Amino acid sequence: MGAWELLLVGVVMLLGLCGVLVPGVPGSWLVWAGTAWWALQDPNGLAWGVLVGATLVLLLSQAVRWQLPPRRLRESGATHRMAAYAGGGALVGFCLVPVLGALPGFVGGIYLAERIRLGGRGEAMTAVRTALRAGGWSVFVELFACLLIVGAWVGAAVWGS
């Protein structure tokens, strides 16, 4: 697979990561579609392993999400800015402390957005708890699954070439 095709697969996956944070956009399925596209264009054992792993991770994340409360983020006062901060924080945390850093990055991103919006520490902490209870955990589970898949794809694309 050429560099341009890899770049396009990466763009589809990036759109999928952003789509996880936007209600109504099938972000996790865009990430899976990018992985499937890559695996079908570059059929080898590593690519198929990543595709099978991605499928299992997505199915597991869907099963976990069904056990969590439904998303009611709009009613809790969540904003697009908060979603962007949470997603950016999870991505930065995932890269700085591989895999495990996504959770503190996600929660830290929500806290930072709410601290900027509300001003006080106590109000921001209350807003973080409210956002997580109103469906933030569901968003995190889906985002974390997508980050794992994109990380595996990047590793396989770098290692496999």
PDB file of C-alpha atoms in Angstrom:
ATOM      1  CA  MET A   1       0.000   0.000   0.000  1.00  0.00           C
ATOM      2  CA  GLY A   2       1.396   3.366  -1.006  1.00  0.00           C
ATOM      3  CA  ALA A   3       1.967   6.389   1.169  1.00  0.00           C
ATOM      4  CA  TRP A   4      -1.058   8.247  -0.222  1.00  0.00           C
ATOM      5  CA  GLU A   5      -3.348   5.317   0.461  1.00  0.00           C
ATOM      6  CA  LEU A   6      -2.008   5.038   4.004  1.00  0.00           C
ATOM      7  CA  LEU A   7      -2.607   8.757   4.440  1.00  0.00           C
ATOM      8  CA  LEU A   8      -6.216   8.362   3.257  1.00  0.00           C
ATOM      9  CA  VAL A   9      -6.773   5.453   5.652  1.00  0.00           C
ATOM     10  CA  GLY A  10      -5.360   7.632   8.431  1.00  0.00           C
ATOM     11  CA  VAL A  11      -7.721  10.469   7.497  1.00  0.00           C
ATOM     12  CA  VAL A  12     -10.716   8.113   7.612  1.00  0.00           C
ATOM     13  CA  MET A  13      -9.604   6.887  11.030  1.00  0.00           C
ATOM     14  CA  LEU A  14      -9.087  10.443  12.273  1.00  0.00           C
ATOM     15  CA  LEU A  15     -12.590  11.334  11.090  1.00  0.00           C
ATOM     16  CA  GLY A  16     -13.829   8.290  12.968  1.00  0.00           C
ATOM     17  CA  LEU A  17     -12.083   9.408  16.159  1.00  0.00           C
ATOM     18  CA  CYS A  18     -13.690  12.826  15.824  1.00  0.00           C
ATOM     19  CA  GLY A  19     -17.006  11.181  14.993  1.00  0.00           C
ATOM     20  CA  VAL A  20     -17.057   9.370  18.316  1.00  0.00           C
ATOM     21  CA  LEU A  21     -17.414  12.756  20.002  1.00  0.00           C
ATOM     22  CA  VAL A  22     -20.245  13.925  17.723  1.00  0.00           C
ATOM     23  CA  PRO A  23     -23.689  12.460  18.412  1.00  0.00           C
ATOM     24  CA  GLY A  24     -25.179  10.614  15.470  1.00  0.00           C
ATOM     25  CA  VAL A  25     -21.903   9.996  13.631  1.00  0.00           C
ATOM     26  CA  PRO A  26     -20.799   6.343  13.495  1.00  0.00           C
ATOM     27  CA  GLY A  27     -17.228   7.085  14.514  1.00  0.00           C
ATOM     28  CA  SER A  28     -16.256   3.616  15.665  1.00  0.00           C
ATOM     29  CA  TRP A  29     -17.501   2.116  12.433  1.00  0.00           C
ATOM     30  CA  LEU A  30     -15.488   4.621  10.399  1.00  0.00           C
ATOM     31  CA  VAL A  31     -12.375   3.491  12.294  1.00  0.00           C
ATOM     32  CA  TRP A  32     -13.270  -0.129  11.582  1.00  0.00           C
ATOM     33  CA  ALA A  33     -13.919   0.659   7.914  1.00  0.00           C
ATOM     34  CA  GLY A  34     -10.492   2.293   7.640  1.00  0.00           C
ATOM     35  CA  THR A  35      -8.910  -0.779   9.189  1.00  0.00           C
ATOM     36  CA  ALA A  36     -10.822  -3.084   6.835  1.00  0.00           C
ATOM     37  CA  TRP A  37      -9.820  -0.985   3.826  1.00  0.00           C
ATOM     38  CA  TRP A  38      -6.170  -1.195   4.849  1.00  0.00           C
ATOM     39  CA  ALA A  39      -6.339  -4.942   5.528  1.00  0.00           C
ATOM     40  CA  LEU A  40      -8.032  -5.667   2.195  1.00  0.00           C
ATOM     41  CA  GLN A  41      -5.528  -3.560   0.233  1.00  0.00           C
ATOM     42  CA  ASP A  42      -2.504  -5.046   2.000  1.00  0.00           C
ATOM     43  CA  PRO A  43      -3.483  -8.656   2.714  1.00  0.00           C
ATOM     44  CA  ASN A  44      -0.942 -10.261   5.022  1.00  0.00           C
ATOM     45  CA  GLY A  45      -1.116 -12.011   8.364  1.00  0.00           C
ATOM     46  CA  LEU A  46      -0.432  -8.866  10.382  1.00  0.00           C
ATOM     47  CA  ALA A  47      -3.126  -6.849   8.599  1.00  0.00           C
ATOM     48  CA  TRP A  48      -5.701  -9.590   9.072  1.00  0.00           C
ATOM     49  CA  GLY A  49      -4.721  -9.915  12.735  1.00  0.00           C
ATOM     50  CA  VAL A  50      -5.264  -6.189  13.250  1.00  0.00           C
ATOM     51  CA  LEU A  51      -8.639  -6.381  11.481  1.00  0.00           C
ATOM     52  CA  VAL A  52      -9.798  -9.335  13.590  1.00  0.00           C
ATOM     53  CA  GLY A  53      -8.562  -7.591  16.746  1.00  0.00           C
ATOM     54  CA  ALA A  54     -10.330  -4.375  15.743  1.00  0.00           C
ATOM     55  CA  THR A  55     -13.563  -6.262  15.185  1.00  0.00           C
ATOM     56  CA  LEU A  56     -13.338  -7.948  18.586  1.00  0.00           C
ATOM     57  CA  VAL A  57     -12.486  -4.680  20.366  1.00  0.00           C
ATOM     58  CA  LEU A  58     -15.436  -2.898  18.748  1.00  0.00           C
ATOM     59  CA  LEU A  59     -17.852  -5.697  19.596  1.00  0.00           C
ATOM     60  CA  LEU A  60     -16.603  -5.717  23.190  1.00  0.00           C
ATOM     61  CA  SER A  61     -16.942  -1.942  23.448  1.00  0.00           C
ATOM     62  CA  GLN A  62     -20.522  -2.146  22.146  1.00  0.00           C
ATOM     63  CA  ALA A  63     -21.341  -4.786  24.752  1.00  0.00           C
ATOM     64  CA  VAL A  64     -19.873  -2.617  27.516  1.00  0.00           C
ATOM     65  CA  ARG A  65     -21.723   0.475  26.250  1.00  0.00           C
ATOM     66  CA  TRP A  66     -25.043  -1.388  26.397  1.00  0.00           C
ATOM     67  CA  GLN A  67     -24.424  -1.955  30.109  1.00  0.00           C
ATOM     68  CA  LEU A  68     -23.833   1.744  30.785  1.00  0.00           C
ATOM     69  CA  PRO A  69     -26.554   4.378  31.189  1.00  0.00           C
ATOM     70  CA  PRO A  70     -27.776   5.967  27.942  1.00  0.00           C
ATOM     71  CA  ARG A  71     -26.159   9.132  26.699  1.00  0.00           C
ATOM     72  CA  ARG A  72     -27.883  12.261  27.916  1.00  0.00           C
ATOM     73  CA  LEU A  73     -25.018  14.679  27.538  1.00  0.00           C
ATOM     74  CA  ARG A  74     -26.998  17.556  26.029  1.00  0.00           C
ATOM     75  CA  GLU A  75     -29.366  17.627  29.021  1.00  0.00           C
ATOM     76  CA  SER A  76     -26.389  17.752  31.395  1.00  0.00           C
ATOM     77  CA  GLY A  77     -25.047  20.900  29.768  1.00  0.00           C
ATOM     78  CA  ALA A  78     -22.241  19.328  27.746  1.00  0.00           C
ATOM     79  CA  THR A  79     -20.904  21.529  24.978  1.00  0.00           C
ATOM     80  CA  HIS A  80     -19.013  20.887  21.759  1.00  0.00           C
ATOM     81  CA  ARG A  81     -15.989  22.556  23.350  1.00  0.00           C
ATOM     82  CA  MET A  82     -16.093  20.092  26.237  1.00  0.00           C
ATOM     83  CA  ALA A  83     -16.211  17.176  23.765  1.00  0.00           C
ATOM     84  CA  ALA A  84     -13.225  18.572  21.879  1.00  0.00           C
ATOM     85  CA  TYR A  85     -11.223  19.060  25.095  1.00  0.00           C
ATOM     86  CA  ALA A  86     -12.136  15.567  26.309  1.00  0.00           C
ATOM     87  CA  GLY A  87     -11.166  13.963  23.001  1.00  0.00           C
ATOM     88  CA  GLY A  88      -7.957  15.946  22.744  1.00  0.00           C
ATOM     89  CA  GLY A  89      -7.072  15.117  26.335  1.00  0.00           C
ATOM     90  CA  ALA A  90      -7.685  11.411  25.744  1.00  0.00           C
ATOM     91  CA  LEU A  91      -5.523  11.473  22.610  1.00  0.00           C
ATOM     92  CA  VAL A  92      -2.684  13.315  24.345  1.00  0.00           C
ATOM     93  CA  GLY A  93      -2.914  11.051  27.377  1.00  0.00           C
ATOM     94  CA  PHE A  94      -2.969   7.958  25.158  1.00  0.00           C
ATOM     95  CA  CYS A  95       0.238   9.109  23.444  1.00  0.00           C
ATOM     96  CA  LEU A  96       2.100  10.337  26.546  1.00  0.00           C
ATOM     97  CA  VAL A  97       1.338   7.331  28.734  1.00  0.00           C
ATOM     98  CA  PRO A  98       0.557   4.621  26.201  1.00  0.00           C
ATOM     99  CA  VAL A  99      -2.937   3.174  26.576  1.00  0.00           C
ATOM    100  CA  LEU A 100      -3.433   3.975  30.275  1.00  0.00           C
ATOM    101  CA  GLY A 101      -3.136   7.733  29.836  1.00  0.00           C
ATOM    102  CA  ALA A 102      -6.396   7.965  27.891  1.00  0.00           C
ATOM    103  CA  LEU A 103      -8.582   7.922  31.017  1.00  0.00           C
ATOM    104  CA  PRO A 104      -6.859  10.729  32.937  1.00  0.00           C
ATOM    105  CA  GLY A 105      -6.549  12.679  29.683  1.00  0.00           C
ATOM    106  CA  PHE A 106     -10.278  12.328  28.984  1.00  0.00           C
ATOM    107  CA  VAL A 107     -11.335  13.362  32.478  1.00  0.00           C
ATOM    108  CA  GLY A 108      -8.703  16.110  32.533  1.00  0.00           C
ATOM    109  CA  GLY A 109      -9.993  17.472  29.244  1.00  0.00           C
ATOM    110  CA  ILE A 110     -13.533  17.665  30.611  1.00  0.00           C
ATOM    111  CA  TYR A 111     -12.227  19.342  33.764  1.00  0.00           C
ATOM    112  CA  LEU A 112     -10.211  21.899  31.789  1.00  0.00           C
ATOM    113  CA  ALA A 113     -13.176  22.788  29.574  1.00  0.00           C
ATOM    114  CA  GLU A 114     -15.472  23.162  32.570  1.00  0.00           C
ATOM    115  CA  ARG A 115     -12.887  25.098  34.563  1.00  0.00           C
ATOM    116  CA  ILE A 116     -12.552  27.584  31.708  1.00  0.00           C
ATOM    117  CA  ARG A 117     -16.329  27.807  31.288  1.00  0.00           C
ATOM    118  CA  LEU A 118     -17.320  27.999  34.964  1.00  0.00           C
ATOM    119  CA  GLY A 119     -14.239  29.526  36.540  1.00  0.00           C
ATOM    120  CA  GLY A 120     -14.166  27.720  39.880  1.00  0.00           C
ATOM    121  CA  ARG A 121     -12.573  24.450  40.896  1.00  0.00           C
ATOM    122  CA  GLY A 122     -15.598  23.147  42.804  1.00  0.00           C
ATOM    123  CA  GLU A 123     -18.052  23.969  40.046  1.00  0.00           C
ATOM    124  CA  ALA A 124     -15.786  22.326  37.482  1.00  0.00           C
ATOM    125  CA  MET A 125     -15.506  19.128  39.567  1.00  0.00           C
ATOM    126  CA  THR A 126     -19.281  18.985  39.918  1.00  0.00           C
ATOM    127  CA  ALA A 127     -19.684  19.484  36.175  1.00  0.00           C
ATOM    128  CA  VAL A 128     -17.178  16.679  35.485  1.00  0.00           C
ATOM    129  CA  ARG A 129     -19.108  14.246  37.693  1.00  0.00           C
ATOM    130  CA  THR A 130     -22.377  15.272  36.045  1.00  0.00           C
ATOM    131  CA  ALA A 131     -20.959  14.839  32.548  1.00  0.00           C
ATOM    132  CA  LEU A 132     -19.510  11.417  33.322  1.00  0.00           C
ATOM    133  CA  ARG A 133     -22.781  10.228  34.860  1.00  0.00           C
ATOM    134  CA  ALA A 134     -24.802  11.592  31.932  1.00  0.00           C
ATOM    135  CA  GLY A 135     -23.056   9.428  29.372  1.00  0.00           C
ATOM    136  CA  GLY A 136     -19.425  10.455  29.477  1.00  0.00           C
ATOM    137  CA  TRP A 137     -18.356   6.926  30.358  1.00  0.00           C
ATOM    138  CA  SER A 138     -20.129   5.618  27.278  1.00  0.00           C
ATOM    139  CA  VAL A 139     -18.273   8.110  25.108  1.00  0.00           C
ATOM    140  CA  PHE A 140     -14.987   7.197  26.792  1.00  0.00           C
ATOM    141  CA  VAL A 141     -15.467   3.458  26.196  1.00  0.00           C
ATOM    142  CA  GLU A 142     -16.097   4.017  22.492  1.00  0.00           C
ATOM    143  CA  LEU A 143     -13.240   6.513  22.158  1.00  0.00           C
ATOM    144  CA  PHE A 144     -10.829   4.224  24.027  1.00  0.00           C
ATOM    145  CA  ALA A 145     -11.710   1.308  21.736  1.00  0.00           C
ATOM    146  CA  CYS A 146     -11.087   3.482  18.688  1.00  0.00           C
ATOM    147  CA  LEU A 147      -7.786   4.735  20.107  1.00  0.00           C
ATOM    148  CA  LEU A 148      -6.676   1.130  20.656  1.00  0.00           C
ATOM    149  CA  ILE A 149      -7.542   0.243  17.062  1.00  0.00           C
ATOM    150  CA  VAL A 150      -5.808   3.291  15.601  1.00  0.00           C
ATOM    151  CA  GLY A 151      -2.763   2.609  17.782  1.00  0.00           C
ATOM    152  CA  ALA A 152      -2.623  -0.998  16.584  1.00  0.00           C
ATOM    153  CA  TRP A 153      -2.973   0.165  12.976  1.00  0.00           C
ATOM    154  CA  VAL A 154      -0.168   2.725  13.328  1.00  0.00           C
ATOM    155  CA  GLY A 155       2.054   0.108  14.953  1.00  0.00           C
ATOM    156  CA  ALA A 156       1.303  -2.449  12.252  1.00  0.00           C
ATOM    157  CA  ALA A 157       1.760   0.062   9.431  1.00  0.00           C
ATOM    158  CA  VAL A 158       5.127   1.186  10.822  1.00  0.00           C
ATOM    159  CA  TRP A 159       6.299  -2.275  11.823  1.00  0.00           C
ATOM    160  CA  GLY A 160       4.983  -3.998   8.715  1.00  0.00           C
ATOM    161  CA  SER A 161       6.700  -1.689   6.245  1.00  0.00           C
TER     162      SER A 161
END
